[in-house]
GROMACS .gro file of C-alpha atoms in nm:
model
  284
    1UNK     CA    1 -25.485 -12.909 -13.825
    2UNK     CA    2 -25.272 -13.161 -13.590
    3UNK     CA    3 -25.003 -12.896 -13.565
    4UNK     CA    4 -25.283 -12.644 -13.456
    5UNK     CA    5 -25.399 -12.888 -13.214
    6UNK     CA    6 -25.078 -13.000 -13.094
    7UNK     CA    7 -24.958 -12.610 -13.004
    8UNK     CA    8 -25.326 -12.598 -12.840
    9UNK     CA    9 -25.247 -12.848 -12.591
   10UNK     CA   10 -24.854 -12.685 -12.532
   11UNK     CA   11 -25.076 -12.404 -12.502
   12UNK     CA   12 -25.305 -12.517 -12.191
   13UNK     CA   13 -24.982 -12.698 -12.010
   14UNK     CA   14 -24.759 -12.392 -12.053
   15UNK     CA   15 -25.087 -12.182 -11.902
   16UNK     CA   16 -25.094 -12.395 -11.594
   17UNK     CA   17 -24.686 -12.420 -11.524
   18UNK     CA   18 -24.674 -12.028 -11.575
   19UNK     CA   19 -25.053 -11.906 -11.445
   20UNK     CA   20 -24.931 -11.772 -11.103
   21UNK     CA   21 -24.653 -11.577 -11.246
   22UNK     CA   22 -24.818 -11.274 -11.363
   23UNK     CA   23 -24.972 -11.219 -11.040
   24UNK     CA   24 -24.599 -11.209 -10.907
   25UNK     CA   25 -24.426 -10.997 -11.180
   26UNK     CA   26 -24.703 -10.745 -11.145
   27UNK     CA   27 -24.551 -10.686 -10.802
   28UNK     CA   28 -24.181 -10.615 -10.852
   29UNK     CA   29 -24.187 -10.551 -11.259
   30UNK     CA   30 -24.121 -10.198 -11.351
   31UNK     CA   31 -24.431  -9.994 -11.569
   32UNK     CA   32 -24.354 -10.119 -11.913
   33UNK     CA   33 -24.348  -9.804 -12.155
   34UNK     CA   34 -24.596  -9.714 -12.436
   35UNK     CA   35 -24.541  -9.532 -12.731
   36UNK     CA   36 -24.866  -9.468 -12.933
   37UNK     CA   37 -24.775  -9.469 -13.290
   38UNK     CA   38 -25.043  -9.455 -13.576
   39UNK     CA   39 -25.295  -9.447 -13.280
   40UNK     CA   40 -25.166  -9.814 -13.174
   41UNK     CA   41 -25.027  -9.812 -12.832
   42UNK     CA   42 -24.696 -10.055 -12.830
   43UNK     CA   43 -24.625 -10.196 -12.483
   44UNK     CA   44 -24.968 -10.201 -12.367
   45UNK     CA   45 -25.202 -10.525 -12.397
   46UNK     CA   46 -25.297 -10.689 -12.559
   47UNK     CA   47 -24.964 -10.802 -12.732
   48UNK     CA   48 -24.899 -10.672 -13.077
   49UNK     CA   49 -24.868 -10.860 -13.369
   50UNK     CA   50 -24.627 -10.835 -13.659
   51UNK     CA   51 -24.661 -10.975 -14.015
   52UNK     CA   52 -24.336 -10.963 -14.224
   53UNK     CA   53 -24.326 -10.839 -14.616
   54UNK     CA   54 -24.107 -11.064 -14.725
   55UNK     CA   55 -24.119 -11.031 -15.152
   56UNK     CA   56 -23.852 -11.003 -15.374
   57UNK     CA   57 -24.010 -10.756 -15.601
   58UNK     CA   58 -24.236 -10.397 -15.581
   59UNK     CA   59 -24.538 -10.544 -15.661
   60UNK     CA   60 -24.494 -10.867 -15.469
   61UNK     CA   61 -24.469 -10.600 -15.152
   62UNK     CA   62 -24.744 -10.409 -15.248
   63UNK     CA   63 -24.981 -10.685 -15.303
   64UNK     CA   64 -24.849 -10.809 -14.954
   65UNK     CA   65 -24.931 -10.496 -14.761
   66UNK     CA   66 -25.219 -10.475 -14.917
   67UNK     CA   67 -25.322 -10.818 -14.721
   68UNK     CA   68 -25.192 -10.708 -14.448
   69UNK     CA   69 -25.358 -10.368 -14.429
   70UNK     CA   70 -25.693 -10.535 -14.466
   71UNK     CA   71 -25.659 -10.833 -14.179
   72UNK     CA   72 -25.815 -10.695 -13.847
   73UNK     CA   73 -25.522 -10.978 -13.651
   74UNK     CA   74 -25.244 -10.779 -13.773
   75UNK     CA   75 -25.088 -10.465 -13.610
   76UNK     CA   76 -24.768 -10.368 -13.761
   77UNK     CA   77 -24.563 -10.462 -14.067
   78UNK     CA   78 -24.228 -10.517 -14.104
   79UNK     CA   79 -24.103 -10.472 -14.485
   80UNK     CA   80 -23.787 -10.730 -14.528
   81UNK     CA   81 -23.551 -10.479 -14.700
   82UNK     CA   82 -23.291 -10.712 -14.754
   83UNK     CA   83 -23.559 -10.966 -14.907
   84UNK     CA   84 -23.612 -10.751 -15.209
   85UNK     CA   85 -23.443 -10.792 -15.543
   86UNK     CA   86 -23.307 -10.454 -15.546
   87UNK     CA   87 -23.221 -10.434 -15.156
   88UNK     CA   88 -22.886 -10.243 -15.296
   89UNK     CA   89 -23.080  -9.972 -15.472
   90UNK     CA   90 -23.139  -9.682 -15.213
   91UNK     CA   91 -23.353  -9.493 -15.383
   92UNK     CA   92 -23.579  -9.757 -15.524
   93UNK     CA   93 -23.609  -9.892 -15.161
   94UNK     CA   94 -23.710  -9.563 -14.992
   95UNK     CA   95 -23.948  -9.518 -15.264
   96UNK     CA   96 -24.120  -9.784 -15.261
   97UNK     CA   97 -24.111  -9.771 -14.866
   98UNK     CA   98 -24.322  -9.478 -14.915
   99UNK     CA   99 -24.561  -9.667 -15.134
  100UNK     CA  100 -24.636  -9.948 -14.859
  101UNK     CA  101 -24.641  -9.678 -14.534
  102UNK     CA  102 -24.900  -9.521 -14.774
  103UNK     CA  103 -25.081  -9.876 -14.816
  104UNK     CA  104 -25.044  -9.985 -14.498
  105UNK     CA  105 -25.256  -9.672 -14.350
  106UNK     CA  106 -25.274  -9.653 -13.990
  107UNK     CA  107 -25.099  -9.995 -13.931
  108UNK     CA  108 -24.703  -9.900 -13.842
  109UNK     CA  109 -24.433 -10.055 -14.031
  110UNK     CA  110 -24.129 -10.125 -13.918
  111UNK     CA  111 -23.781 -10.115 -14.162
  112UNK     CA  112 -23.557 -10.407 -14.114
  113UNK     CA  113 -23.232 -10.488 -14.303
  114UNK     CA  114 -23.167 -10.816 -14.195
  115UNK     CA  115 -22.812 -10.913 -14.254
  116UNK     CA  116 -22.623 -11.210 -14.337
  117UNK     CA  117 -22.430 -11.186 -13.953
  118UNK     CA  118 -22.809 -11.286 -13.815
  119UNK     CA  119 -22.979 -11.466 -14.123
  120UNK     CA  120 -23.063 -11.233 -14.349
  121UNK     CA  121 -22.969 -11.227 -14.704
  122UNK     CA  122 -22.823 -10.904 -14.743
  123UNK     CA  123 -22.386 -10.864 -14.658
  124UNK     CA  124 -22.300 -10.527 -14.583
  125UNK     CA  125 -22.027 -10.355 -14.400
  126UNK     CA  126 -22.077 -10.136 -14.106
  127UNK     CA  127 -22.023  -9.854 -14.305
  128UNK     CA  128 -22.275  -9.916 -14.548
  129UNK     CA  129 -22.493  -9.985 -14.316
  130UNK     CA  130 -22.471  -9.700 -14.154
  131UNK     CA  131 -22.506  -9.487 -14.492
  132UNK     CA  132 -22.814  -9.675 -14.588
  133UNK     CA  133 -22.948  -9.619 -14.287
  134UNK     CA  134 -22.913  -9.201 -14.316
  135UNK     CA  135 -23.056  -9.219 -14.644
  136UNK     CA  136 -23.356  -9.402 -14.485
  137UNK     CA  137 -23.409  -9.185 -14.228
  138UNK     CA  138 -23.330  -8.826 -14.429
  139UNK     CA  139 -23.753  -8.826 -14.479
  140UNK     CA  140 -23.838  -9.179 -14.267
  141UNK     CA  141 -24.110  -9.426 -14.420
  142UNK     CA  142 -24.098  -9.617 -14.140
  143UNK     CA  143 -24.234  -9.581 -13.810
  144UNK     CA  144 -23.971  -9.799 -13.645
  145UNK     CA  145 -23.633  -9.895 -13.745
  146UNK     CA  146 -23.446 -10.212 -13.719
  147UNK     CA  147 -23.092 -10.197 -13.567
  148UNK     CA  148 -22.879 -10.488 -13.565
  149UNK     CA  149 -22.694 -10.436 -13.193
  150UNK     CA  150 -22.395 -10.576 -13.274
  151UNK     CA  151 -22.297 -10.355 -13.587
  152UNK     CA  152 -22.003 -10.107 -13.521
  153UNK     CA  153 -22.063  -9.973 -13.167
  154UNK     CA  154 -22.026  -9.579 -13.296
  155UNK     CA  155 -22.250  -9.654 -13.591
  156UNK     CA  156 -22.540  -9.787 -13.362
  157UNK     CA  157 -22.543  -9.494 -13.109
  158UNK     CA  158 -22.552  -9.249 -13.431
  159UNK     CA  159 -22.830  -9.433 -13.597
  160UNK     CA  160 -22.991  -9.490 -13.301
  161UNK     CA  161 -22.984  -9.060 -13.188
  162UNK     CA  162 -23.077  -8.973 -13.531
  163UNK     CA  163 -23.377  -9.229 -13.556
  164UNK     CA  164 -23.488  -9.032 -13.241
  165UNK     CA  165 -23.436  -8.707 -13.400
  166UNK     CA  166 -23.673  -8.788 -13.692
  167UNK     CA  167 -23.950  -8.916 -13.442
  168UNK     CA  168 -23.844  -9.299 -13.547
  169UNK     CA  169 -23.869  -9.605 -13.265
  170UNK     CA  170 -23.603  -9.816 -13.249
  171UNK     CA  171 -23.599 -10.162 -13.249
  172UNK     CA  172 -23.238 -10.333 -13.140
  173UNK     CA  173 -23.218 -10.660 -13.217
  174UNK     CA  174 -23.002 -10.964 -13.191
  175UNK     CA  175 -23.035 -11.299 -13.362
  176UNK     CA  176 -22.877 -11.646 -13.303
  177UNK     CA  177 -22.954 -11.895 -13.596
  178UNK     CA  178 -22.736 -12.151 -13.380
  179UNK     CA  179 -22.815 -12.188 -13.033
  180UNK     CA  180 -22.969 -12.026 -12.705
  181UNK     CA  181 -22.732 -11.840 -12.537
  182UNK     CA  182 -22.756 -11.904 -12.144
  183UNK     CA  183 -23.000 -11.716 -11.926
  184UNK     CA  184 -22.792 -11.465 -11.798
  185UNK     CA  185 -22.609 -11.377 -12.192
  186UNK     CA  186 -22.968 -11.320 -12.315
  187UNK     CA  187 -23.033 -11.095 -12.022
  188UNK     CA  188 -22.700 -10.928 -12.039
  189UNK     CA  189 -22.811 -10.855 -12.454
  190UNK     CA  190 -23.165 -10.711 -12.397
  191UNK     CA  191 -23.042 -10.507 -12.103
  192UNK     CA  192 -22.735 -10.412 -12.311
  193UNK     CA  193 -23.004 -10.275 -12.552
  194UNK     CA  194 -23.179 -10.071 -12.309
  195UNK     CA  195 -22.844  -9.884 -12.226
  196UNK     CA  196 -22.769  -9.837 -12.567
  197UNK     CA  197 -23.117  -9.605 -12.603
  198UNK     CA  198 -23.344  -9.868 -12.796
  199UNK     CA  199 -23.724  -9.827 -12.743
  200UNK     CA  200 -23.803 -10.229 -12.802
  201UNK     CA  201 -23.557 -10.504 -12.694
  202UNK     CA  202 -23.542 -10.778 -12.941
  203UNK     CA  203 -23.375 -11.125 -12.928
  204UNK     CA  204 -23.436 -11.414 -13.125
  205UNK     CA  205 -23.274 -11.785 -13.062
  206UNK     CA  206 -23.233 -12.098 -13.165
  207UNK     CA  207 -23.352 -12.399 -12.907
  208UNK     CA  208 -23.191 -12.754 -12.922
  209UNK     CA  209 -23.375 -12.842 -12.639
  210UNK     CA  210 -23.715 -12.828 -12.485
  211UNK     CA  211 -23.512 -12.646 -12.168
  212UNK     CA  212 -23.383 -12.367 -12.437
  213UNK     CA  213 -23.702 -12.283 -12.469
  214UNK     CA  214 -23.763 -12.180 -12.118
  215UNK     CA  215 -23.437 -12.073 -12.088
  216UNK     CA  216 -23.551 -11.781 -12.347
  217UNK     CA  217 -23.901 -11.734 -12.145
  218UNK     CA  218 -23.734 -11.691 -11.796
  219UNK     CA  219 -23.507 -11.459 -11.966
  220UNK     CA  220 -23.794 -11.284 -12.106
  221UNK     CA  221 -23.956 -11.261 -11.706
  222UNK     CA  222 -23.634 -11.135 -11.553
  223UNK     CA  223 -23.582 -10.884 -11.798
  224UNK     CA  224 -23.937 -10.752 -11.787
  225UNK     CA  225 -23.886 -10.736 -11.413
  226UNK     CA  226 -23.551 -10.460 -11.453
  227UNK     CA  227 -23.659 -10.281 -11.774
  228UNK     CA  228 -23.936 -10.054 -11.877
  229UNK     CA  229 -23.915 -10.105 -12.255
  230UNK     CA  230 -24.116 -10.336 -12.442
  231UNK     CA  231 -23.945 -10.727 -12.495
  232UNK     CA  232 -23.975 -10.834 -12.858
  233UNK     CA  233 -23.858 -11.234 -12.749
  234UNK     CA  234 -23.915 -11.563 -12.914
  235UNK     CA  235 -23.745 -11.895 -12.968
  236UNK     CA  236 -23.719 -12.013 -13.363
  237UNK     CA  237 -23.802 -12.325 -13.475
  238UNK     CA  238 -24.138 -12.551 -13.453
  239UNK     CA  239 -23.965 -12.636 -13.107
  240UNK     CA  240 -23.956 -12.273 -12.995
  241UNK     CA  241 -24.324 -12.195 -13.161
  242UNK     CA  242 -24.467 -12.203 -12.838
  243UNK     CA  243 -24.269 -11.891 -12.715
  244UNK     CA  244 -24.441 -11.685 -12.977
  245UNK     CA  245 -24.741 -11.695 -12.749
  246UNK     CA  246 -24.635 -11.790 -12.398
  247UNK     CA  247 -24.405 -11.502 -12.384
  248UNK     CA  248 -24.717 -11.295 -12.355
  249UNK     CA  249 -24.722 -11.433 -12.024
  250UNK     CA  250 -24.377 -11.373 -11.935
  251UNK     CA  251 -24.380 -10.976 -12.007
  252UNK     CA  252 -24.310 -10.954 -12.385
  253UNK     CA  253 -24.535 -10.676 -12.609
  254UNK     CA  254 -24.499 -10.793 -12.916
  255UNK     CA  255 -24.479 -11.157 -13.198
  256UNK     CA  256 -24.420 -11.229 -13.497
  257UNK     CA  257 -24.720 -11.405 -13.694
  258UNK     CA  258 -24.732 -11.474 -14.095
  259UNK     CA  259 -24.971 -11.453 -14.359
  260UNK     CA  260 -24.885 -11.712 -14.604
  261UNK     CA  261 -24.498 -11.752 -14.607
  262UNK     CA  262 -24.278 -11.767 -14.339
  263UNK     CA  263 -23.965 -11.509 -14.261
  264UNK     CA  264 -23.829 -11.694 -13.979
  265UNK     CA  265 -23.858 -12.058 -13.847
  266UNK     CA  266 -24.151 -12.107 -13.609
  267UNK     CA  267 -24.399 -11.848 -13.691
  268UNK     CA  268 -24.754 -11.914 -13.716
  269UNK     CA  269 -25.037 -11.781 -13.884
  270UNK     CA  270 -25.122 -11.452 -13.728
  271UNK     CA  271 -25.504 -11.514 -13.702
  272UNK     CA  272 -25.410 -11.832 -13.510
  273UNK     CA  273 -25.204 -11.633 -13.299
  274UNK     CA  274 -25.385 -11.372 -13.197
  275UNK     CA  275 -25.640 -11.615 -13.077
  276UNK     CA  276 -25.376 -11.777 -12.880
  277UNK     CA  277 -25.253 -11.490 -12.730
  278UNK     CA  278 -25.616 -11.374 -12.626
  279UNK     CA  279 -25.617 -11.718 -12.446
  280UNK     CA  280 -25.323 -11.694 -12.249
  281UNK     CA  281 -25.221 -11.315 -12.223
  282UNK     CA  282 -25.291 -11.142 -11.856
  283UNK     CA  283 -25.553 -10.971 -11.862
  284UNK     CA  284 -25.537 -10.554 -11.853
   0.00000   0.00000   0.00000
């Protein structure tokens, strides 16, 4: 409860310091673009939220999507491939990938193979990842697809054109489990992303420093200010938690909540955030 009422009060002072910007980036910031998937519209407020499947077994994901197809706060899943047990077994994987979109209903789901380059637990080479990939996407279970942006530069444009093909979003991501890159790297990464044909821009890193933080929200405005694709932005940690929701603020469509455990540092529980973000979010 103090932790709840200590991010409420980071809450109303990052309101006040950012409350005239909106007004401003409404003025110069490009139309950010929707795509309506499973009747939700990404990239149009209010901000999204995402709950992770993070279990190490079949029925540990089912009963998890199960949860999160019955909680009102949550929009989309994301099902932790490399989380699972059997991560390695393709065919297991898609099948069961099935099984959740199929549980899930009309809430999206997004694939993710986190690997160990950005955190996750899964090591892979780019080849394999690319493979895996195809055999994902040969009859897609996902609605959007995770693509690490700093895999092997020919493997990323192919996944990324045959995603497209099969009617699959992409989200290219980066992750740094170490620092915050300056303000103009982070930029450079999500506008990187655009050029490489992603649909969502996604960067996650680590703060040392309460200036980190809005190091990652100012790159957050600027980049909502030269791109039309929705942000997926946040700084990890309990010092970064705060980004989750002010980022709402600062032109980003989408955050990570949690029901029960955690996939990344910093996340909160997604009923508490959506009330958060209905607190600070502009208005449509």
């Amino acid at each position: 409860m103090m932790k709840i009422k200590k991010l409420a009060m980071q809450l109303c002072l990052s309101s006040a310091v950012i409350a005239a910007m909106p007004a401003f980036a409404a003025e110069v910031a490009p139309t950010t673009q929707h795509y309506i998937v499973k009747n939700l519209n990404i990239g149009d407020l209010p901000v999204k939220t995402i709950v992770p499947i993070t279990a190490k077994t079949a029925e540990q994901a089912m009963a998890q999507a199960q949860v999160i197809a019955s909680n009102p706060d949550v929009d989309l899943a994301e099902f932790r491939i490399d989380l699972l047990e059997f991560s390695a077994d393709t065919k297991k994987v898609i099948a069961l990938g099935h099984q959740l979109n199929q549980i899930l209903k009309d809430k999206p789901m997004i694939a993710t193979i986190r690997t160990h380059n950005e955190g996750g637990k899964m090591t892979v080479t780019d080849q394999d990842y690319e493979k895996i990939y195809r055999e994902y996407l040969k009859a897609p279970f996902m609605q959007l697809l995770d693509i690490e942006m700093f895999r092997d530069a020919g493997s990323v444009a192919k996944l990324t054109k045959l995603a497209h093909d099969q009617h699959v979003l992409v989200i290219m991501s980066n992750h740094d489990f170490n620092k915050t890159p300056e303000q103009q790297e982070i930029e450079n990464r999500l506008l990187k992303q655009d050029q490489m044909g992603a649909d969502i821009l996604k960067i996650a890193v680590m703060p040392k420093s309460k200036q980190d933080v809005m190091t990652l929200m100012n790159a957050t405005l600027a980049v909502s200010q030269k791109s039309q694709k929705p942000l997926l932005t946040m700084s990890m940690g309990q010092l970064g938690t705060i980004s989750r929701v002010a980022t709402a603020n600062m032109g980003s469509s989408l955050s990570f909540g949690m029901i029960g455990e955690a996939s990344a540092p910093g996340q909160i529980d997604v009923t508490q955030l959506k009330q958060f973000l209905k607190t600070v979010q502009p208005t449509p």
